[in-house]
mmCIF file of C-alpha atoms in Angstrom:
data_model
loop_
_atom_site.group_PDB
_atom_site.id
_atom_site.type_symbol
_atom_site.label_atom_id
_atom_site.label_comp_id
_atom_site.label_asym_id
_atom_site.label_seq_id
_atom_site.Cartn_x
_atom_site.Cartn_y
_atom_site.Cartn_z
ATOM 1 C CA UNK A 1 62.706 120.987 16.376
ATOM 2 C CA UNK A 2 64.633 119.411 18.914
ATOM 3 C CA UNK A 3 63.777 116.669 21.409
ATOM 4 C CA UNK A 4 62.859 116.420 25.472
ATOM 5 C CA UNK A 5 63.785 113.938 27.102
ATOM 6 C CA UNK A 6 63.266 112.206 30.750
ATOM 7 C CA UNK A 7 66.352 111.288 31.951
ATOM 8 C CA UNK A 8 66.084 108.618 35.140
ATOM 9 C CA UNK A 9 69.861 107.684 37.182
ATOM 10 C CA UNK A 10 70.334 105.452 40.707
ATOM 11 C CA UNK A 11 73.198 106.005 42.533
ATOM 12 C CA UNK A 12 74.375 103.030 44.706
ATOM 13 C CA UNK A 13 76.140 104.721 48.343
ATOM 14 C CA UNK A 14 79.479 102.990 49.064
ATOM 15 C CA UNK A 15 80.680 105.558 51.385
ATOM 16 C CA UNK A 16 80.118 106.320 55.186
ATOM 17 C CA UNK A 17 78.525 109.683 54.902
ATOM 18 C CA UNK A 18 74.890 110.770 55.524
ATOM 19 C CA UNK A 19 73.203 109.731 52.429
ATOM 20 C CA UNK A 20 70.073 112.565 53.053
ATOM 21 C CA UNK A 21 73.398 115.189 53.470
ATOM 22 C CA UNK A 22 74.421 114.011 50.384
ATOM 23 C CA UNK A 23 71.312 114.405 48.108
ATOM 24 C CA UNK A 24 70.510 118.153 49.876
ATOM 25 C CA UNK A 25 73.943 119.348 48.074
ATOM 26 C CA UNK A 26 73.148 117.241 45.185
ATOM 27 C CA UNK A 27 69.743 118.901 45.273
ATOM 28 C CA UNK A 28 71.471 122.369 45.144
ATOM 29 C CA UNK A 29 73.738 121.919 42.861
ATOM 30 C CA UNK A 30 71.311 120.116 40.235
ATOM 31 C CA UNK A 31 69.128 123.591 41.061
ATOM 32 C CA UNK A 32 72.774 124.993 40.344
ATOM 33 C CA UNK A 33 72.798 123.460 37.119
ATOM 34 C CA UNK A 34 69.102 124.778 36.164
ATOM 35 C CA UNK A 35 70.327 127.665 35.887
ATOM 36 C CA UNK A 36 72.853 127.791 34.379
ATOM 37 C CA UNK A 37 71.755 125.336 31.416
ATOM 38 C CA UNK A 38 68.967 126.278 29.011
ATOM 39 C CA UNK A 39 66.811 122.994 28.904
ATOM 40 C CA UNK A 40 67.919 121.527 32.012
ATOM 41 C CA UNK A 41 64.676 121.580 34.029
ATOM 42 C CA UNK A 42 62.938 119.860 36.439
ATOM 43 C CA UNK A 43 65.640 118.081 38.174
ATOM 44 C CA UNK A 44 64.266 115.866 41.894
ATOM 45 C CA UNK A 45 66.828 114.026 43.634
ATOM 46 C CA UNK A 46 65.448 111.057 46.317
ATOM 47 C CA UNK A 47 66.907 108.893 48.318
ATOM 48 C CA UNK A 48 66.511 104.657 49.899
ATOM 49 C CA UNK A 49 68.262 104.343 53.003
ATOM 50 C CA UNK A 50 67.490 101.138 53.360
ATOM 51 C CA UNK A 51 69.304 100.029 49.972
ATOM 52 C CA UNK A 52 71.555 103.024 50.284
ATOM 53 C CA UNK A 53 70.219 104.321 46.727
ATOM 54 C CA UNK A 54 70.103 107.998 45.442
ATOM 55 C CA UNK A 55 67.971 108.578 42.676
ATOM 56 C CA UNK A 56 68.217 111.536 40.239
ATOM 57 C CA UNK A 57 65.828 112.946 37.330
ATOM 58 C CA UNK A 58 65.013 115.820 35.184
ATOM 59 C CA UNK A 59 64.344 116.581 32.007
ATOM 60 C CA UNK A 60 66.645 117.166 29.233
ATOM 61 C CA UNK A 61 66.188 119.504 25.800
ATOM 62 C CA UNK A 62 68.567 119.379 22.874
ATOM 63 C CA UNK A 63 68.884 119.318 19.466
ATOM 64 C CA UNK A 64 68.243 115.704 19.062
ATOM 65 C CA UNK A 65 68.655 113.043 21.288
ATOM 66 C CA UNK A 66 72.057 112.306 21.844
ATOM 67 C CA UNK A 67 72.390 115.917 22.224
ATOM 68 C CA UNK A 68 70.159 116.207 24.967
ATOM 69 C CA UNK A 69 71.424 113.278 26.827
ATOM 70 C CA UNK A 70 75.090 114.737 26.837
ATOM 71 C CA UNK A 71 73.615 117.966 28.326
ATOM 72 C CA UNK A 72 72.272 115.830 30.798
ATOM 73 C CA UNK A 73 74.770 113.583 31.728
ATOM 74 C CA UNK A 74 77.301 116.485 31.515
ATOM 75 C CA UNK A 75 74.582 118.520 34.379
ATOM 76 C CA UNK A 76 74.333 115.742 36.670
ATOM 77 C CA UNK A 77 77.820 114.519 36.728
ATOM 78 C CA UNK A 78 79.056 118.181 37.564
ATOM 79 C CA UNK A 79 76.433 118.671 40.315
ATOM 80 C CA UNK A 80 77.661 115.297 41.790
ATOM 81 C CA UNK A 81 81.114 116.632 41.695
ATOM 82 C CA UNK A 82 80.016 119.919 43.056
ATOM 83 C CA UNK A 83 78.427 118.056 46.153
ATOM 84 C CA UNK A 84 81.680 116.155 46.552
ATOM 85 C CA UNK A 85 81.365 113.065 45.171
ATOM 86 C CA UNK A 86 83.511 111.428 42.409
ATOM 87 C CA UNK A 87 82.393 109.803 39.538
ATOM 88 C CA UNK A 88 85.480 107.553 38.280
ATOM 89 C CA UNK A 89 83.349 104.886 36.396
ATOM 90 C CA UNK A 90 81.169 107.368 35.132
ATOM 91 C CA UNK A 91 80.032 105.597 31.471
ATOM 92 C CA UNK A 92 81.101 107.787 28.478
ATOM 93 C CA UNK A 93 78.632 109.166 26.280
ATOM 94 C CA UNK A 94 78.220 106.493 24.361
ATOM 95 C CA UNK A 95 77.560 104.010 26.519
ATOM 96 C CA UNK A 96 75.253 106.515 27.774
ATOM 97 C CA UNK A 97 73.346 106.980 24.344
ATOM 98 C CA UNK A 98 73.348 102.407 24.499
ATOM 99 C CA UNK A 99 71.092 102.301 27.343
ATOM 100 C CA UNK A 100 68.490 105.302 26.485
ATOM 101 C CA UNK A 101 65.472 103.431 25.454
ATOM 102 C CA UNK A 102 64.504 104.783 21.667
ATOM 103 C CA UNK A 103 61.598 103.769 21.130
ATOM 104 C CA UNK A 104 60.820 107.791 19.594
ATOM 105 C CA UNK A 105 57.787 107.018 18.131
ATOM 106 C CA UNK A 106 55.580 110.088 18.368
ATOM 107 C CA UNK A 107 51.397 110.527 19.195
ATOM 108 C CA UNK A 108 50.102 113.619 19.245
ATOM 109 C CA UNK A 109 47.963 113.885 22.224
ATOM 110 C CA UNK A 110 44.486 115.248 21.837
#
């Protein structure tokens, strides 16, 4: 049995390019990741030009939490690179896992 997580990334734009153009490019790249990766689904991109913020969300399935986070992190990073956005300060897998809310109690909803 695997896990499915909903992940959310927030990025502050520090370049002089059109934020909405970048978001369109990233969304196209995320859709390509969805076509290539089983378990990476329902991605979305939003932008707040006033705050110079781009947000990405996606659902990711994996064998366990670590695998799901690794798959999602890799897919988003690949999408950013495809859109021409560098990620020199990208967190390591261990750093990403340390940022994950890990309340893994589950309840069946009826």
